[in-house]
């Protein structure tokens, strides 16, 4: 997986390194190119205060040996600010993003098979007056469809260097750094693009540009012109933007708009249409009709993607294939992950016993074994599921199928105010909410993305299974077990959609998100790109989530182990530890749910991970980890009724009992507000629902301790028929 | 260096009707040429930037099985829009 260029040592990038921004349409191959150039040595983070991801990498120029620094900007169709992505991109390019050094030039990735729309962004970039080079990709697809782009003609038409490469096959990528290095650090004569604009528009825009230059003289003329256009095109100017300009200037903008209105001129249409007019003339000049398409009068063949979509988007077969794929992925993440997860679990156990043997007994050893290995082991266990899910997501996205999935599911999602793109993250959350939440990156609308993140953990994940298994195995007659399990899953799913609907109606109200999704041509997925993606996402998970999980696991270990009572058996030790005290302390809060302090302690300790509930209960009932004996103990406990068992399960369906999830939410939303809110609302939801069920159930004397004879029969047949797995 | 370029008018295929209808009223497989855009300024601007300028040829490929969203082809690429927003695009049907 070495990048095409020599490996960059992990050293600080020297201060005088030249910096360039990489920008292009989504699906243009920009990210693949960026990864191919910079390899895995990338710095990934967030821009301050927003959820926009910041990616920076470096590449060495073969001919000079110099390092150049590349900033990967979000995939955009246009610089017109509609979302934080565009605002950040514009600000970075204009050199006004806080904390960012200026970029010297722009590397614009352009998809040849989709030339006109890609060139729209190019026109906006050219207007900025920065040195620019165009990297033309996917010309092979364009050629296949009979509309090859002539690279030399494009170079002449645009007036900037153009290189044609094939990122997927890694052809030509190695020439890119040298090409970038040839860019000057500033354009000597930044040209002004004069589209065929009405004179009124030209005049007013130029006037506004001059006003901006008066206020900010060190700005280049092109940049001021670009800003003038942006101000005049904007419906309302965002406050962050308005702050950059004097009030007299803003007043001038308002007056200009009134002038345009009075003459019946739609400024935006005029600008956009003239940009496209210019683009159309270029495309006529640079596109060569190839193959059959060159034959005069020949009607271009239906593109391959359209033909494939007749099946994949078929009203019946489309859905069959879709659900089949979803079932496959679900199954894969669910069961294929088992083996590696067991391996990791086994490795952790071996490591623990190794330490146990070789270290002197004492608190430090316990800290390492129970706190660190216990905590780290928990997060490591998610790794196989994350890797598998991201493998499949990578396949779906890279091949182009993901967009089709969103297309098929959008109607359903929109009923709750969500997005077609929310479907896959929510489905993935049945396997594990963590990769599901990470997968919400594909959702551009901030509020839809947040709602999806907030409800994702309500989809029952495998970590809840030990709890379901325990309670169902102890209290539910065999023939109702499958049904009960299914009901638990249903409760979670229904509430997820309900809460999504509720959030969309109240807190995170926004206009129904604009569903503009491009259905890209189908590609054979690139194994390399997918691997890189998998590794990157997993590494990010381990890094950030791992540190928080580790810290809190250590704290929880400490709470469960201290103060020490050496004379007491383990069950009592837990009961008398700080965790036990906490469990007893919260008892009043959970008593209305039918819970007692024993459950309370287990809830506290299980916050690290849901499965810990079972081991905690095992400790308290003094039966260790043995499933069967724990079930019998619960059944034998006169205070533990089937109704209580159901209530515990219900609480588990809905409550946020997963620290790792909170850590990932924190990272993905770049704030503490949302994970805390999620914790609060889910706990409240769990409490309310469990309360309702317990109180009503008790009042109706449902599921209480059956007569001794009946419960003897039940437990006997249960033991005979075997465990639920 | 100043570049001044002429705007070529888009190739106009013969319109079979000079009444503009929302693109959502076309039957699957039919084409049209953009006449104008209705709707809120923000939506219009977004549509324009995605290439829905006057005179652009659009093909209505299909609608999703549940009726929404719809699948369009323009300027060599495929775009999917919800009906509510797509209805802002008024076209002259061409075949």
CSV table of C-alpha atoms in Angstrom, one decimal, chain A residues 201-635:
chain,number,residue,atom,x,y,z
A,201,UNK,CA,-24.2,43.5,-14.1
A,202,UNK,CA,-20.6,44.0,-15.1
A,203,UNK,CA,-20.7,47.6,-13.9
A,204,UNK,CA,-22.2,47.0,-10.5
A,205,UNK,CA,-20.1,44.0,-9.8
A,206,UNK,CA,-16.9,46.0,-10.7
A,207,UNK,CA,-18.0,48.8,-8.5
A,208,UNK,CA,-18.6,46.6,-5.6
A,209,UNK,CA,-15.2,45.0,-6.1
A,210,UNK,CA,-13.6,48.4,-6.0
A,211,UNK,CA,-15.4,49.2,-2.7
A,212,UNK,CA,-14.1,45.9,-1.2
A,213,UNK,CA,-10.6,46.8,-2.3
A,214,UNK,CA,-10.9,50.2,-0.6
A,215,UNK,CA,-11.8,48.5,2.7
A,216,UNK,CA,-9.2,45.7,2.2
A,217,UNK,CA,-6.5,46.9,-0.1
A,218,UNK,CA,-4.2,43.9,0.3
A,219,UNK,CA,-6.7,41.7,-1.3
A,220,UNK,CA,-6.2,40.7,-4.9
A,221,UNK,CA,-8.5,42.2,-7.5
A,222,UNK,CA,-9.7,38.8,-8.6
A,223,UNK,CA,-10.6,37.8,-5.1
A,224,UNK,CA,-12.4,41.0,-4.5
A,225,UNK,CA,-14.3,40.4,-7.7
A,226,UNK,CA,-15.2,36.9,-6.6
A,227,UNK,CA,-16.4,38.2,-3.3
A,228,UNK,CA,-18.5,40.8,-4.9
A,229,UNK,CA,-20.3,38.3,-7.1
A,230,UNK,CA,-20.8,36.1,-4.0
A,231,UNK,CA,-22.4,39.0,-2.1
A,232,UNK,CA,-24.7,40.0,-4.9
A,233,UNK,CA,-25.8,36.4,-5.4
A,234,UNK,CA,-26.6,35.7,-1.8
A,235,UNK,CA,-30.2,35.9,-0.8
A,236,UNK,CA,-29.4,36.7,2.8
A,237,UNK,CA,-25.8,37.3,3.9
A,238,UNK,CA,-24.9,35.1,6.9
A,239,UNK,CA,-23.8,37.0,9.9
A,240,UNK,CA,-20.2,35.5,9.9
A,241,UNK,CA,-19.9,36.8,6.4
A,242,UNK,CA,-21.5,40.2,7.0
A,243,UNK,CA,-19.0,40.9,9.8
A,244,UNK,CA,-16.2,41.0,7.3
A,245,UNK,CA,-17.5,44.0,5.5
A,246,UNK,CA,-18.3,47.6,6.5
A,247,UNK,CA,-21.9,48.6,6.9
A,248,UNK,CA,-21.7,51.1,4.1
A,249,UNK,CA,-20.6,48.3,1.8
A,250,UNK,CA,-23.4,46.1,2.9
A,251,UNK,CA,-25.8,48.9,2.3
A,252,UNK,CA,-24.4,49.2,-1.2
A,253,UNK,CA,-25.1,45.6,-1.8
A,254,UNK,CA,-28.7,46.0,-0.8
A,255,UNK,CA,-29.1,49.0,-3.1
A,256,UNK,CA,-27.6,47.0,-6.0
A,257,UNK,CA,-30.1,44.2,-5.4
A,258,UNK,CA,-32.9,46.7,-5.5
A,259,UNK,CA,-31.6,48.1,-8.8
A,260,UNK,CA,-31.5,44.6,-10.3
A,261,UNK,CA,-35.0,43.8,-9.0
A,262,UNK,CA,-36.3,47.1,-10.5
A,263,UNK,CA,-35.0,46.2,-13.9
A,264,UNK,CA,-36.4,42.7,-13.6
A,265,UNK,CA,-32.9,41.2,-13.7
A,266,UNK,CA,-32.2,38.0,-11.8
A,267,UNK,CA,-28.6,38.4,-10.9
A,268,UNK,CA,-28.0,34.8,-9.9
A,269,UNK,CA,-29.5,33.4,-13.1
A,270,UNK,CA,-27.4,35.8,-15.2
A,271,UNK,CA,-24.2,34.9,-13.5
A,272,UNK,CA,-24.8,31.1,-13.4
A,273,UNK,CA,-26.1,31.0,-17.0
A,274,UNK,CA,-23.1,33.0,-18.3
A,275,UNK,CA,-20.7,30.7,-16.5
A,276,UNK,CA,-22.4,27.7,-18.1
A,277,UNK,CA,-22.4,29.5,-21.5
A,278,UNK,CA,-18.7,29.8,-21.3
A,279,UNK,CA,-18.5,26.1,-20.2
A,280,UNK,CA,-20.6,25.0,-23.1
A,281,UNK,CA,-18.4,26.7,-25.6
A,282,UNK,CA,-15.4,25.0,-24.0
A,283,UNK,CA,-17.0,21.6,-24.0
A,284,UNK,CA,-17.9,22.0,-27.6
A,285,UNK,CA,-14.2,22.8,-28.3
A,286,UNK,CA,-12.6,20.1,-26.3
A,287,UNK,CA,-14.8,17.1,-26.4
A,288,UNK,CA,-13.9,14.6,-29.2
A,289,UNK,CA,-16.6,12.3,-30.3
A,290,UNK,CA,-15.0,8.9,-30.3
A,291,UNK,CA,-16.0,5.4,-31.5
A,292,UNK,CA,-19.4,5.1,-32.9
A,293,UNK,CA,-20.3,8.5,-31.6
A,294,UNK,CA,-18.0,10.0,-34.2
A,295,UNK,CA,-20.2,8.7,-37.0
A,296,UNK,CA,-22.4,11.6,-38.2
A,297,UNK,CA,-26.0,11.3,-37.2
A,298,UNK,CA,-25.3,8.5,-34.7
A,299,UNK,CA,-27.4,8.6,-31.6
A,300,UNK,CA,-25.1,8.1,-28.5
A,301,UNK,CA,-25.6,4.7,-26.9
A,302,UNK,CA,-27.3,4.5,-23.6
A,303,UNK,CA,-24.6,4.8,-21.0
A,304,UNK,CA,-23.8,1.6,-19.1
A,305,UNK,CA,-24.9,2.9,-15.8
A,306,UNK,CA,-28.4,3.6,-17.2
A,307,UNK,CA,-28.6,0.1,-18.5
A,308,UNK,CA,-27.5,-1.5,-15.2
A,309,UNK,CA,-29.9,0.6,-13.4
A,310,UNK,CA,-32.8,-0.8,-15.3
A,311,UNK,CA,-32.2,-3.8,-13.1
A,312,UNK,CA,-30.9,-2.3,-9.9
A,313,UNK,CA,-33.5,0.4,-9.7
A,314,UNK,CA,-36.3,-1.9,-11.0
A,315,UNK,CA,-39.5,-1.4,-9.1
A,316,UNK,CA,-39.4,-5.1,-7.9
A,317,UNK,CA,-36.0,-6.5,-8.6
A,318,UNK,CA,-34.3,-3.4,-7.4
A,319,UNK,CA,-35.7,-3.9,-3.9
A,320,UNK,CA,-35.1,-7.6,-3.9
A,321,UNK,CA,-31.4,-7.0,-4.7
A,322,UNK,CA,-31.2,-4.2,-2.2
A,323,UNK,CA,-32.6,-6.2,0.7
A,324,UNK,CA,-30.6,-9.2,-0.3
A,325,UNK,CA,-27.5,-7.0,-0.1
A,326,UNK,CA,-28.5,-5.5,3.2
A,327,UNK,CA,-29.2,-9.0,4.6
A,328,UNK,CA,-25.7,-10.1,3.5
A,329,UNK,CA,-24.0,-7.1,5.1
A,330,UNK,CA,-26.0,-7.5,8.3
A,331,UNK,CA,-25.1,-11.2,8.4
A,332,UNK,CA,-21.5,-10.4,7.7
A,333,UNK,CA,-21.1,-7.9,10.4
A,334,UNK,CA,-23.1,-10.0,12.8
A,335,UNK,CA,-21.6,-13.4,12.4
A,336,UNK,CA,-18.4,-13.1,10.4
A,337,UNK,CA,-17.1,-10.8,13.0
A,338,UNK,CA,-17.6,-13.4,15.7
A,339,UNK,CA,-14.5,-15.4,14.9
A,340,UNK,CA,-12.0,-12.5,15.0
A,341,UNK,CA,-13.8,-11.0,18.0
A,342,UNK,CA,-13.3,-14.3,19.8
A,343,UNK,CA,-9.7,-14.3,18.8
A,344,UNK,CA,-9.3,-10.8,20.2
A,345,UNK,CA,-11.1,-11.8,23.4
A,346,UNK,CA,-8.9,-14.8,23.6
A,347,UNK,CA,-5.8,-12.7,23.1
A,348,UNK,CA,-6.9,-10.3,25.8
A,349,UNK,CA,-7.5,-13.3,28.2
A,350,UNK,CA,-4.1,-14.7,27.4
A,351,UNK,CA,-2.5,-11.3,28.0
A,352,UNK,CA,-4.4,-11.0,31.3
A,353,UNK,CA,-3.2,-14.4,32.5
A,354,UNK,CA,0.3,-13.6,31.4
A,355,UNK,CA,0.3,-10.5,33.5
A,356,UNK,CA,-1.3,-12.5,36.3
A,357,UNK,CA,1.5,-15.0,36.3
A,358,UNK,CA,4.4,-12.6,35.9
A,359,UNK,CA,3.4,-9.7,37.9
A,360,UNK,CA,3.4,-9.4,41.7
A,361,UNK,CA,-0.1,-9.3,43.1
A,362,UNK,CA,-1.3,-5.9,43.9
A,363,UNK,CA,-3.3,-2.9,42.8
A,364,UNK,CA,-1.1,-2.2,39.8
A,365,UNK,CA,-1.6,-5.6,38.4
A,366,UNK,CA,-5.3,-5.4,38.9
A,367,UNK,CA,-5.3,-1.9,37.3
A,368,UNK,CA,-3.6,-3.4,34.3
A,369,UNK,CA,-5.7,-6.5,34.1
A,370,UNK,CA,-9.1,-5.3,35.0
A,371,UNK,CA,-8.9,-1.7,34.2
A,372,UNK,CA,-6.7,-1.4,31.2
A,373,UNK,CA,-7.1,-4.7,29.5
A,374,UNK,CA,-10.7,-4.9,30.4
A,375,UNK,CA,-11.2,-1.4,29.0
A,376,UNK,CA,-9.0,-1.6,26.0
A,377,UNK,CA,-10.3,-5.1,25.3
A,378,UNK,CA,-13.8,-3.7,25.0
A,379,UNK,CA,-12.9,-1.2,22.3
A,380,UNK,CA,-10.7,-3.6,20.5
A,381,UNK,CA,-13.5,-6.0,20.2
A,382,UNK,CA,-15.4,-3.6,18.0
A,383,UNK,CA,-12.6,-3.6,15.5
A,384,UNK,CA,-13.7,-6.6,13.4
A,385,UNK,CA,-17.2,-5.2,13.1
A,386,UNK,CA,-15.9,-1.8,12.1
A,387,UNK,CA,-13.5,-3.3,9.6
A,388,UNK,CA,-16.2,-5.5,8.0
A,389,UNK,CA,-18.8,-2.8,7.9
A,390,UNK,CA,-16.5,-0.3,6.3
A,391,UNK,CA,-15.3,-2.9,3.9
A,392,UNK,CA,-18.8,-3.3,2.6
A,393,UNK,CA,-19.6,0.4,2.8
A,394,UNK,CA,-16.4,1.0,0.9
A,395,UNK,CA,-17.5,-1.5,-1.8
A,396,UNK,CA,-21.0,0.0,-2.0
A,397,UNK,CA,-19.7,3.6,-2.2
A,398,UNK,CA,-16.8,3.0,-4.5
A,399,UNK,CA,-18.9,1.0,-6.9
A,400,UNK,CA,-21.5,3.7,-7.0
A,401,UNK,CA,-24.3,1.5,-5.6
A,402,UNK,CA,-24.7,3.5,-2.4
A,403,UNK,CA,-26.4,6.4,-4.2
A,404,UNK,CA,-28.9,3.9,-5.7
A,405,UNK,CA,-29.6,2.6,-2.2
A,406,UNK,CA,-30.4,6.1,-1.0
A,407,UNK,CA,-32.6,6.6,-4.0
A,408,UNK,CA,-34.6,3.4,-3.2
A,409,UNK,CA,-35.0,4.3,0.5
A,410,UNK,CA,-35.6,8.0,0.4
A,411,UNK,CA,-39.4,7.9,0.3
A,412,UNK,CA,-39.5,5.8,3.5
A,413,UNK,CA,-36.9,8.0,5.3
A,414,UNK,CA,-38.6,11.2,4.3
A,415,UNK,CA,-41.7,10.2,6.1
A,416,UNK,CA,-39.9,10.9,9.3
A,417,UNK,CA,-38.1,13.9,8.0
A,418,UNK,CA,-34.9,12.0,7.3
A,419,UNK,CA,-32.9,11.3,4.2
A,420,UNK,CA,-32.4,8.3,1.9
A,421,UNK,CA,-28.8,8.4,3.0
A,422,UNK,CA,-29.8,7.8,6.6
A,423,UNK,CA,-30.9,4.3,5.8
A,424,UNK,CA,-27.5,2.6,5.7
A,425,UNK,CA,-26.2,4.1,8.9
A,426,UNK,CA,-29.3,3.0,10.7
A,427,UNK,CA,-29.2,-0.4,9.3
A,428,UNK,CA,-25.5,-0.7,10.2
A,429,UNK,CA,-26.4,0.2,13.8
A,430,UNK,CA,-28.1,-3.1,14.1
A,431,UNK,CA,-24.7,-4.6,14.0
A,432,UNK,CA,-23.0,-1.8,16.0
A,433,UNK,CA,-23.9,1.8,16.4
A,434,UNK,CA,-20.3,2.9,16.2
A,435,UNK,CA,-19.6,2.3,12.6
A,436,UNK,CA,-23.2,3.3,11.9
A,437,UNK,CA,-22.6,6.7,13.4
A,438,UNK,CA,-19.3,7.0,11.6
A,439,UNK,CA,-21.1,6.2,8.3
A,440,UNK,CA,-23.4,9.3,8.7
A,441,UNK,CA,-20.6,11.3,7.1
A,442,UNK,CA,-22.3,10.8,3.8
A,443,UNK,CA,-25.2,12.9,4.9
A,444,UNK,CA,-24.6,16.5,4.0
A,445,UNK,CA,-27.5,18.1,5.8
A,446,UNK,CA,-26.3,18.8,9.3
A,447,UNK,CA,-29.6,18.4,11.1
A,448,UNK,CA,-30.5,15.2,9.3
A,449,UNK,CA,-27.1,13.8,10.2
A,450,UNK,CA,-27.5,14.8,13.8
A,451,UNK,CA,-30.9,13.2,14.1
A,452,UNK,CA,-29.5,10.0,12.5
A,453,UNK,CA,-26.7,10.0,15.0
A,454,UNK,CA,-29.0,10.5,17.9
A,455,UNK,CA,-31.4,7.7,17.1
A,456,UNK,CA,-28.8,5.2,15.8
A,457,UNK,CA,-28.1,3.5,19.1
A,458,UNK,CA,-31.8,2.7,19.6
A,459,UNK,CA,-31.3,0.0,17.0
A,460,UNK,CA,-30.5,-3.1,19.1
A,461,UNK,CA,-27.0,-4.1,18.7
A,462,UNK,CA,-25.4,-7.5,19.6
A,463,UNK,CA,-24.0,-6.2,22.9
A,464,UNK,CA,-27.5,-6.3,24.2
A,465,UNK,CA,-27.9,-9.9,23.3
A,466,UNK,CA,-26.3,-11.2,26.6
A,467,UNK,CA,-28.9,-9.3,28.6
A,468,UNK,CA,-31.8,-10.4,26.4
A,469,UNK,CA,-30.4,-13.9,26.5
A,470,UNK,CA,-30.1,-13.9,30.2
A,471,UNK,CA,-33.6,-12.6,30.9
A,472,UNK,CA,-35.4,-14.5,28.2
A,473,UNK,CA,-33.6,-17.6,29.2
A,474,UNK,CA,-34.5,-17.2,32.8
A,475,UNK,CA,-38.1,-16.1,32.5
A,476,UNK,CA,-39.7,-16.7,29.1
A,477,UNK,CA,-41.3,-20.0,28.2
A,478,UNK,CA,-39.6,-21.6,25.2
A,479,UNK,CA,-42.2,-21.0,22.6
A,480,UNK,CA,-42.3,-17.3,23.3
A,481,UNK,CA,-38.6,-16.7,23.2
A,482,UNK,CA,-38.1,-15.9,19.5
A,483,UNK,CA,-41.2,-13.7,19.7
A,484,UNK,CA,-39.9,-11.8,22.7
A,485,UNK,CA,-36.5,-11.2,21.1
A,486,UNK,CA,-38.2,-10.0,18.0
A,487,UNK,CA,-40.3,-7.6,20.0
A,488,UNK,CA,-37.3,-6.1,21.7
A,489,UNK,CA,-35.8,-5.4,18.3
A,490,UNK,CA,-39.1,-3.9,17.1
A,491,UNK,CA,-39.4,-1.7,20.1
A,492,UNK,CA,-36.0,-0.2,19.4
A,493,UNK,CA,-36.7,0.3,15.7
A,494,UNK,CA,-40.1,1.8,16.2
A,495,UNK,CA,-38.8,4.2,18.8
A,496,UNK,CA,-35.8,5.1,16.7
A,497,UNK,CA,-38.1,6.3,13.9
A,498,UNK,CA,-40.5,7.9,16.4
A,499,UNK,CA,-37.7,9.9,18.0
A,500,UNK,CA,-36.3,10.8,14.7
A,501,UNK,CA,-39.7,12.2,13.7
A,502,UNK,CA,-40.0,14.0,17.0
A,503,UNK,CA,-36.5,15.6,16.8
A,504,UNK,CA,-37.2,16.7,13.3
A,505,UNK,CA,-40.4,18.3,14.4
A,506,UNK,CA,-39.0,20.1,17.4
A,507,UNK,CA,-35.3,20.5,18.2
A,508,UNK,CA,-33.7,20.0,14.9
A,509,UNK,CA,-36.4,21.4,12.8
A,510,UNK,CA,-35.3,22.3,9.3
A,511,UNK,CA,-36.9,22.3,5.9
A,512,UNK,CA,-37.0,18.8,4.5
A,513,UNK,CA,-33.4,18.4,3.5
A,514,UNK,CA,-32.7,18.9,-0.1
A,515,UNK,CA,-32.3,15.5,-1.6
A,516,UNK,CA,-30.0,16.1,-4.5
A,517,UNK,CA,-28.0,13.0,-5.0
A,518,UNK,CA,-25.8,12.2,-7.9
A,519,UNK,CA,-26.0,8.7,-9.3
A,520,UNK,CA,-22.4,8.3,-10.4
A,521,UNK,CA,-21.4,5.8,-13.2
A,522,UNK,CA,-20.6,2.3,-11.9
A,523,UNK,CA,-17.0,1.6,-11.2
A,524,UNK,CA,-15.2,-1.6,-10.3
A,525,UNK,CA,-14.3,-0.9,-6.7
A,526,UNK,CA,-10.6,-0.3,-6.1
A,527,UNK,CA,-9.3,-2.7,-3.5
A,528,UNK,CA,-6.6,-0.3,-2.5
A,529,UNK,CA,-8.9,2.6,-2.0
A,530,UNK,CA,-11.2,0.5,0.2
A,531,UNK,CA,-8.4,-0.9,2.3
A,532,UNK,CA,-7.1,2.6,2.9
A,533,UNK,CA,-10.5,3.8,3.8
A,534,UNK,CA,-11.0,0.9,6.3
A,535,UNK,CA,-7.7,1.4,7.9
A,536,UNK,CA,-8.2,5.2,8.2
A,537,UNK,CA,-11.6,4.9,9.8
A,538,UNK,CA,-10.6,2.1,12.2
A,539,UNK,CA,-7.5,4.0,13.3
A,540,UNK,CA,-9.5,7.1,14.0
A,541,UNK,CA,-11.9,5.0,16.1
A,542,UNK,CA,-9.2,3.5,18.1
A,543,UNK,CA,-7.4,6.7,18.6
A,544,UNK,CA,-10.1,9.0,19.9
A,545,UNK,CA,-12.6,6.5,21.3
A,546,UNK,CA,-9.9,4.4,22.8
A,547,UNK,CA,-8.5,7.1,25.0
A,548,UNK,CA,-11.8,8.1,26.5
A,549,UNK,CA,-12.9,4.5,26.9
A,550,UNK,CA,-9.6,3.6,28.6
A,551,UNK,CA,-9.9,6.5,31.0
A,552,UNK,CA,-13.4,5.7,32.1
A,553,UNK,CA,-12.8,2.0,32.3
A,554,UNK,CA,-10.0,2.6,34.7
A,555,UNK,CA,-12.2,4.9,36.8
A,556,UNK,CA,-15.0,2.3,36.8
A,557,UNK,CA,-12.6,-0.4,37.7
A,558,UNK,CA,-11.4,1.7,40.6
A,559,UNK,CA,-14.9,2.4,41.7
A,560,UNK,CA,-15.7,-1.3,41.7
A,561,UNK,CA,-12.6,-2.4,43.5
A,562,UNK,CA,-12.3,0.1,46.3
A,563,UNK,CA,-12.5,0.4,49.1
A,564,UNK,CA,-10.9,-3.0,49.6
A,565,UNK,CA,-12.5,-5.5,51.9
A,566,UNK,CA,-10.1,-8.4,51.9
A,567,UNK,CA,-12.2,-10.5,54.2
A,568,UNK,CA,-15.3,-10.5,52.1
A,569,UNK,CA,-16.1,-12.9,49.2
A,570,UNK,CA,-16.1,-11.2,45.8
A,571,UNK,CA,-19.9,-10.7,45.7
A,572,UNK,CA,-19.8,-8.7,48.8
A,573,UNK,CA,-16.7,-6.8,47.7
A,574,UNK,CA,-18.6,-5.4,44.8
A,575,UNK,CA,-21.5,-4.6,46.9
A,576,UNK,CA,-19.4,-2.7,49.4
A,577,UNK,CA,-17.3,-0.9,46.8
A,578,UNK,CA,-17.9,2.7,45.6
A,579,UNK,CA,-19.8,1.2,42.7
A,580,UNK,CA,-22.0,-0.6,45.1
A,581,UNK,CA,-22.6,2.5,47.1
A,582,UNK,CA,-23.5,4.3,43.8
A,583,UNK,CA,-25.8,1.4,42.9
A,584,UNK,CA,-27.5,1.7,46.3
A,585,UNK,CA,-27.6,5.4,45.9
A,586,UNK,CA,-29.5,5.3,42.7
A,587,UNK,CA,-31.9,2.7,44.0
A,588,UNK,CA,-34.6,5.3,44.8
A,589,UNK,CA,-34.4,6.5,41.2
A,590,UNK,CA,-34.8,3.0,39.8
A,591,UNK,CA,-37.2,1.6,42.3
A,592,UNK,CA,-40.3,2.9,40.3
A,593,UNK,CA,-39.0,0.7,37.5
A,594,UNK,CA,-39.0,-2.3,39.7
A,595,UNK,CA,-35.2,-2.4,39.9
A,596,UNK,CA,-33.2,-2.9,43.0
A,597,UNK,CA,-29.7,-2.0,44.1
A,598,UNK,CA,-28.3,-5.2,42.6
A,599,UNK,CA,-29.5,-4.1,39.2
A,600,UNK,CA,-28.4,-0.6,40.0
A,601,UNK,CA,-24.8,-1.7,40.5
A,602,UNK,CA,-24.8,-3.6,37.3
A,603,UNK,CA,-26.2,-0.6,35.4
A,604,UNK,CA,-23.4,1.5,36.8
A,605,UNK,CA,-20.6,-0.9,35.9
A,606,UNK,CA,-22.3,-1.7,32.5
A,607,UNK,CA,-21.9,1.8,31.3
A,608,UNK,CA,-18.6,0.9,29.9
A,609,UNK,CA,-20.2,-1.8,27.8
A,610,UNK,CA,-23.6,-3.4,27.9
A,611,UNK,CA,-22.2,-7.0,28.2
A,612,UNK,CA,-20.7,-6.1,31.5
A,613,UNK,CA,-24.2,-6.2,33.0
A,614,UNK,CA,-24.2,-9.9,32.8
A,615,UNK,CA,-20.8,-10.3,34.5
A,616,UNK,CA,-21.7,-7.9,37.2
A,617,UNK,CA,-24.9,-9.7,37.9
A,618,UNK,CA,-22.9,-12.9,38.0
A,619,UNK,CA,-20.6,-11.4,40.6
A,620,UNK,CA,-23.4,-10.2,42.8
A,621,UNK,CA,-25.3,-13.4,42.7
A,622,UNK,CA,-22.0,-15.1,43.4
A,623,UNK,CA,-22.1,-17.4,40.4
A,624,UNK,CA,-19.4,-16.0,38.3
A,625,UNK,CA,-19.8,-15.9,34.5
A,626,UNK,CA,-21.7,-19.1,34.1
A,627,UNK,CA,-24.9,-18.5,32.2
A,628,UNK,CA,-26.9,-21.4,33.3
A,629,UNK,CA,-26.3,-20.9,37.0
A,630,UNK,CA,-27.0,-17.2,36.7
A,631,UNK,CA,-30.3,-17.9,35.1
A,632,UNK,CA,-31.2,-20.4,37.8
A,633,UNK,CA,-30.2,-17.9,40.5
A,634,UNK,CA,-32.4,-15.2,39.0
A,635,UNK,CA,-35.3,-17.5,38.8
